[in-house]
Tab-separated table of C-alpha atoms in Angstrom:
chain	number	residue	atom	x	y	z
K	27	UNK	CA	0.426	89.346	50.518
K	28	UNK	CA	0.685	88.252	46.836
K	29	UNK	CA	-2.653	88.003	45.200
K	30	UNK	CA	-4.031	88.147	41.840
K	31	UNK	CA	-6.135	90.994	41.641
K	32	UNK	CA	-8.630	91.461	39.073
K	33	UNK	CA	-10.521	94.853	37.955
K	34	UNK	CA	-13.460	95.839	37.555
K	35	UNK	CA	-15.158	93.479	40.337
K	36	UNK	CA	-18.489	94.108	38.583
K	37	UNK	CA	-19.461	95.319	35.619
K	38	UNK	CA	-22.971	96.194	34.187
K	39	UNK	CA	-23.493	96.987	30.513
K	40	UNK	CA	-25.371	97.426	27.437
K	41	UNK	CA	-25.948	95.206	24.657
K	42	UNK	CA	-23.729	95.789	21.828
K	43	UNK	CA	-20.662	97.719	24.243
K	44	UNK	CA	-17.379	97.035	24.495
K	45	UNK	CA	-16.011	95.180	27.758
K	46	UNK	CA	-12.676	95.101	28.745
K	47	UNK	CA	-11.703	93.292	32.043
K	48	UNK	CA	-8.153	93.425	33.440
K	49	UNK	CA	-5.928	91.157	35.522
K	50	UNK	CA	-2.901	91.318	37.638
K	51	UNK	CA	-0.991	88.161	37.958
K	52	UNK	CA	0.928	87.274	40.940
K	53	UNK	CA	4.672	88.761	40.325
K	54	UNK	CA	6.761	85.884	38.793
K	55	UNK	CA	3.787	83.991	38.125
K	56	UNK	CA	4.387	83.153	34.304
K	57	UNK	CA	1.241	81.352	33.209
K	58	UNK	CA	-2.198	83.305	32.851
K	59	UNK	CA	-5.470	81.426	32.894
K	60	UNK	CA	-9.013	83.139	32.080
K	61	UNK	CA	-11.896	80.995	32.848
K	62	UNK	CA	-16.039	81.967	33.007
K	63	UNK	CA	-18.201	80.538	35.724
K	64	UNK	CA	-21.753	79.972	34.964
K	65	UNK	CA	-24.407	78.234	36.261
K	66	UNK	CA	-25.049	75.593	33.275
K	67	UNK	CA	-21.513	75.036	31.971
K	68	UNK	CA	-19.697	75.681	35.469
K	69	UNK	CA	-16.253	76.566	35.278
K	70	UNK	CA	-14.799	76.942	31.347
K	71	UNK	CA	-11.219	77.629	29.852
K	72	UNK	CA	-11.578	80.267	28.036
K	73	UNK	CA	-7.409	80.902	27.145
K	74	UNK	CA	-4.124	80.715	28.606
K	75	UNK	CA	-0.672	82.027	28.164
K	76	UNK	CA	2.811	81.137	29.578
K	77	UNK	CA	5.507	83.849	29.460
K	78	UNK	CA	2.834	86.315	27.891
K	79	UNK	CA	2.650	84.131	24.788
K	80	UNK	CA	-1.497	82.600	24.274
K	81	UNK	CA	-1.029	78.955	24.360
K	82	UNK	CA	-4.742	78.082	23.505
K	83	UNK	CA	-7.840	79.782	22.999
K	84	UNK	CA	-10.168	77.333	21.473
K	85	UNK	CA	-12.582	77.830	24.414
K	86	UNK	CA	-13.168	81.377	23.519
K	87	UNK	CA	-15.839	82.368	20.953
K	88	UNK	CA	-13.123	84.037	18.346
K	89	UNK	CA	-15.701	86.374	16.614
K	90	UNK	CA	-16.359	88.722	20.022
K	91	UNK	CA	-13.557	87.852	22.436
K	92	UNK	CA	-10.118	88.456	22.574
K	93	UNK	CA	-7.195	87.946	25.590
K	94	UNK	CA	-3.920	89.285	25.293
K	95	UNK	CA	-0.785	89.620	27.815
K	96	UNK	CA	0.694	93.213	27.216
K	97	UNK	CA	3.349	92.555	29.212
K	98	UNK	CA	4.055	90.135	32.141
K	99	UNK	CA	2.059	92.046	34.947
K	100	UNK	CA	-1.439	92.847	32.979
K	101	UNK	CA	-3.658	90.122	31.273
K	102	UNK	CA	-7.003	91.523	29.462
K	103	UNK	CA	-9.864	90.088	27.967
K	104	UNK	CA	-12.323	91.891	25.725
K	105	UNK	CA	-15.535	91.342	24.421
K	106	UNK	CA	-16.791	93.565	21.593
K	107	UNK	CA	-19.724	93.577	21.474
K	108	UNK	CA	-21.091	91.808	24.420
K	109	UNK	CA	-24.437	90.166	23.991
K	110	UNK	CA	-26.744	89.212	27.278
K	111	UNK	CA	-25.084	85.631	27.261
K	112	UNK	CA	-21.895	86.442	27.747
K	113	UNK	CA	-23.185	87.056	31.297
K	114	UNK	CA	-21.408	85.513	33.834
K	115	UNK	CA	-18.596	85.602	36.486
K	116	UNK	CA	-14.764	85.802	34.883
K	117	UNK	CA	-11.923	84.297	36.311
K	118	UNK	CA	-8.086	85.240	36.132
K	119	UNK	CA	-5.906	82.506	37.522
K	120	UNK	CA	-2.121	82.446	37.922
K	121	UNK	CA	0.334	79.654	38.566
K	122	UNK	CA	4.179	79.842	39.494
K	123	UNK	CA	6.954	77.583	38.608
K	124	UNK	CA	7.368	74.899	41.474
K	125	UNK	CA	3.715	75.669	42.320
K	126	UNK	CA	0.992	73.177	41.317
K	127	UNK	CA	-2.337	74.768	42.182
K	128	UNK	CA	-3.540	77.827	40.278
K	129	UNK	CA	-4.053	81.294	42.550
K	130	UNK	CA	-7.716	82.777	41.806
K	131	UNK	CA	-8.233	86.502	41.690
K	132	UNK	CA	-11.803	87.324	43.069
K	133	UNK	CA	-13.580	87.418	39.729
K	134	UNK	CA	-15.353	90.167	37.795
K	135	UNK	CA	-18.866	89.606	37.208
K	136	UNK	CA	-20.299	90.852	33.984
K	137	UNK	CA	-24.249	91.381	33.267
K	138	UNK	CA	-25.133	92.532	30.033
K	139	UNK	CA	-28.779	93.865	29.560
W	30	UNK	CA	-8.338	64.966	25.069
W	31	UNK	CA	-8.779	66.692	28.955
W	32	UNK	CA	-12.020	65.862	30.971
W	33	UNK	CA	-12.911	66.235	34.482
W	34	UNK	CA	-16.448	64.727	35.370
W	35	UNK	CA	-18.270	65.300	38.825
W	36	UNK	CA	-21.180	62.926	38.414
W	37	UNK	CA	-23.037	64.738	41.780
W	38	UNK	CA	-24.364	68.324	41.077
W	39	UNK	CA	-25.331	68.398	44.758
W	40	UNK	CA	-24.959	66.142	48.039
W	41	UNK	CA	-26.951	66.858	51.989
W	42	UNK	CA	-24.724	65.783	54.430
W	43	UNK	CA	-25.528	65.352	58.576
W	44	UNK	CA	-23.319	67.521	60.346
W	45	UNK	CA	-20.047	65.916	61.830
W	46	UNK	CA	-20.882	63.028	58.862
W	47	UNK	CA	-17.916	62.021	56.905
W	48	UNK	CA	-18.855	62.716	53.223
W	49	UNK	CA	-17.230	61.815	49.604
W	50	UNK	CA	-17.560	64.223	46.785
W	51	UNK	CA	-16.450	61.968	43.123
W	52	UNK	CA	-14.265	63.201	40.651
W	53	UNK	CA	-12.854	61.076	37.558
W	54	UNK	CA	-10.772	62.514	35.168
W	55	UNK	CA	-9.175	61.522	31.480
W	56	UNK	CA	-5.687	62.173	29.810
W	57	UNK	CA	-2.815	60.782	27.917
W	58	UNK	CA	-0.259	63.018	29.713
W	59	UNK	CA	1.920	60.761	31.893
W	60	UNK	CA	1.813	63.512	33.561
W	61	UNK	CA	-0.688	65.545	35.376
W	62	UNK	CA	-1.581	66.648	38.706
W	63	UNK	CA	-5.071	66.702	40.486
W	64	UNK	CA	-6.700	69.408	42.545
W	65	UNK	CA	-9.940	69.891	44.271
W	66	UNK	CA	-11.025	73.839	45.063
W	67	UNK	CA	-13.749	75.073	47.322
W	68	UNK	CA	-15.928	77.858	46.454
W	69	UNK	CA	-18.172	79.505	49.144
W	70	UNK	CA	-21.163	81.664	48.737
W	71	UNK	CA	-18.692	84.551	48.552
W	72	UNK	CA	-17.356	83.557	45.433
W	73	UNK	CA	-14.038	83.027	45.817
W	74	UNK	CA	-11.811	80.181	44.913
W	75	UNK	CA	-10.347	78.402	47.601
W	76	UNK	CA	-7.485	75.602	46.589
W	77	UNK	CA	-7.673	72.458	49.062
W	78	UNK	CA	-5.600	69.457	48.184
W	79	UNK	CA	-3.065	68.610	45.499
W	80	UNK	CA	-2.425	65.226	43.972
W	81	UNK	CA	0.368	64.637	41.460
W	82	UNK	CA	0.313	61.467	39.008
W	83	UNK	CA	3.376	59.809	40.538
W	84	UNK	CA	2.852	60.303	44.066
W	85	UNK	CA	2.752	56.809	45.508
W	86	UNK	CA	0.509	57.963	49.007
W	87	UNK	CA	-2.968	59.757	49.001
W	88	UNK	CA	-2.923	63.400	49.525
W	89	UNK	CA	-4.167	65.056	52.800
W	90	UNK	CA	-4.611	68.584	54.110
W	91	UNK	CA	-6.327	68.696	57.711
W	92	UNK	CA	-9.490	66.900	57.528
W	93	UNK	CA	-9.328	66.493	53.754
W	94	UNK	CA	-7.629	63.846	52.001
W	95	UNK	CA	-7.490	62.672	48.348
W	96	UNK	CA	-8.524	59.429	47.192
W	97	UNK	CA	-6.248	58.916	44.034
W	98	UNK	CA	-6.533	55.496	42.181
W	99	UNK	CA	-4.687	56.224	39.444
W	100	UNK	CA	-6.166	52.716	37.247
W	101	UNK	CA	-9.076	53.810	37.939
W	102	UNK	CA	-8.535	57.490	36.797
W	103	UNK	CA	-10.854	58.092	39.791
W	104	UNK	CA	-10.116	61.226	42.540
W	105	UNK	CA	-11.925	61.713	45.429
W	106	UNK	CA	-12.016	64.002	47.913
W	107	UNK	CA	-12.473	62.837	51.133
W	108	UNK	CA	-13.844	65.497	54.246
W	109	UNK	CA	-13.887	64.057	57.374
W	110	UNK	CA	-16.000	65.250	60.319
W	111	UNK	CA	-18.168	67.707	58.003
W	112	UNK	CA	-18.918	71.474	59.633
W	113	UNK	CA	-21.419	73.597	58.458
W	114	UNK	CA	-18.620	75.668	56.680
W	115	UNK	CA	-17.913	73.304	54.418
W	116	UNK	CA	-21.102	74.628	52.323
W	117	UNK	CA	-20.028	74.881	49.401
W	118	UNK	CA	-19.463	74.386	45.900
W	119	UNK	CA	-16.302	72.022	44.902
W	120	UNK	CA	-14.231	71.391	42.426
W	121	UNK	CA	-11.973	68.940	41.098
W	122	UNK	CA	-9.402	70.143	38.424
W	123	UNK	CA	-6.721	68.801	36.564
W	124	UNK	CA	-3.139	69.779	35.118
W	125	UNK	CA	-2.046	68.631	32.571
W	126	UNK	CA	1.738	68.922	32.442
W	127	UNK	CA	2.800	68.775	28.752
W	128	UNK	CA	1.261	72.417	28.280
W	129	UNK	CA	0.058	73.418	31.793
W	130	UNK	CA	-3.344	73.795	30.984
W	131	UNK	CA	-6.036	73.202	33.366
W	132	UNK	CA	-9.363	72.292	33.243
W	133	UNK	CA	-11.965	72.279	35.770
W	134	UNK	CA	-15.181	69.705	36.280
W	135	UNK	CA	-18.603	71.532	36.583
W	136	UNK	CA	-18.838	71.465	40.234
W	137	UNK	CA	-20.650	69.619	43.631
W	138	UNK	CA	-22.874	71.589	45.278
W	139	UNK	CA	-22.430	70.167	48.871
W	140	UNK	CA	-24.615	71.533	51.594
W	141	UNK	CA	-24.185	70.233	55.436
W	142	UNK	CA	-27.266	69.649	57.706
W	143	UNK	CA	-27.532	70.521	61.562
């Protein structure tokens, strides 16, 4: 059953601590999608890669955030350091060549107090 | 530049009502394709219906169906026969072909009534 499978599910943490939050895209699967889900903005691109290399991440605020593919089957995104806004739900999404729709993992949601 | 707009942040519906949930979209890409997902109270992202730009007929998946007008830049999805499971929020997204990415509108809250 091939899934995208995203760790931790939740998360709580301190103001000013390091987050990292880890994805698993679906094997062969060559483009990586992180998104954040929140009430007010709904669902945003935050970056994407294809074939591990970041195609755009304009949607992610540069000074505290950073994605990277360390190799095909592991996506991360970090936030250092997290501030109470950056509260939210994050989304990994996959897609497949000769697939159109994009395969969600079940999201990690993040509260920082 | 992308953009998805859903002009309805939330819809009631009668039970066994047929119901339209709006989605228009922008792009220069020739070539794109058009999604709608469903998220439950559970949180998870459910895809529903696909649309590519060049497909000459409507899309439809069971009792959903996608209502593409292409000079319009207009896609609707279309449920038929609503059941209280379809409570939900929905999405309408859009690919973008040129460079994959994919951008999502900010959601329909759609709740059916008994």
């Amino acid at each position: 059953d091939a899934r995208v499978t995203q760790t931790p599910r939740h998360k709580v943490t301190e103001m000013g601590q390091e987050v990292t939050m880890r994805c698993q895209p679906i094997l062969g699967h060559n483009t990586v999608f992180w998104y954040r889900q929140t009430m007010m903005q709904g669902l945003e691109l935050l970056a994407y890669f294809r074939n591990r290399a970041p195609l755009d991440d304009s949607g992610m605020p540069k000074d505290r955030f950073s994605a990277e593919m360390p190799d095909a089957t592991l996506a991360t995104l970090k936030i250092q350091p997290s501030e109470p806004r950056d509260s939210a739900v994050y989304f990994c999404a996959s897609v497949g060549q000769g697939v159109p729709e994009a395969f969600f993992g079940q999201g990690t949601r993040l509260t920082v107090v | 530049a992308q953009k998805i707009t859903q002009t309805q942040p939330g819809m009631f519906v009668q039970e066994k009502e047929a119901v339209t949930l709006d989605c228009t979209y922008d792009t220069s890409d020739p070539s794109y394709g058009l999604f709608w997902y469903k998220q439950p109270s559970s949180g998870e992202m459910i895809f529903l219906i696909y649309q590519g730009s060049y497909d000459q007929q409507n899309a439809t998946e069971g009792r959903y169906s996608l209502n593409f007008q292409k000079a319009r830049k207009s896609a609707n999805l279309v449920i038929s026969a609503s059941q209280l499971g379809d409570s939900a929020m929905y999405f309408c997204a859009m690919r973008e072909y040129r460079d994959d990415k994919i951008i999502f509108g900010k959601g329909t809250r759609l709740h059916i009534l008994p």
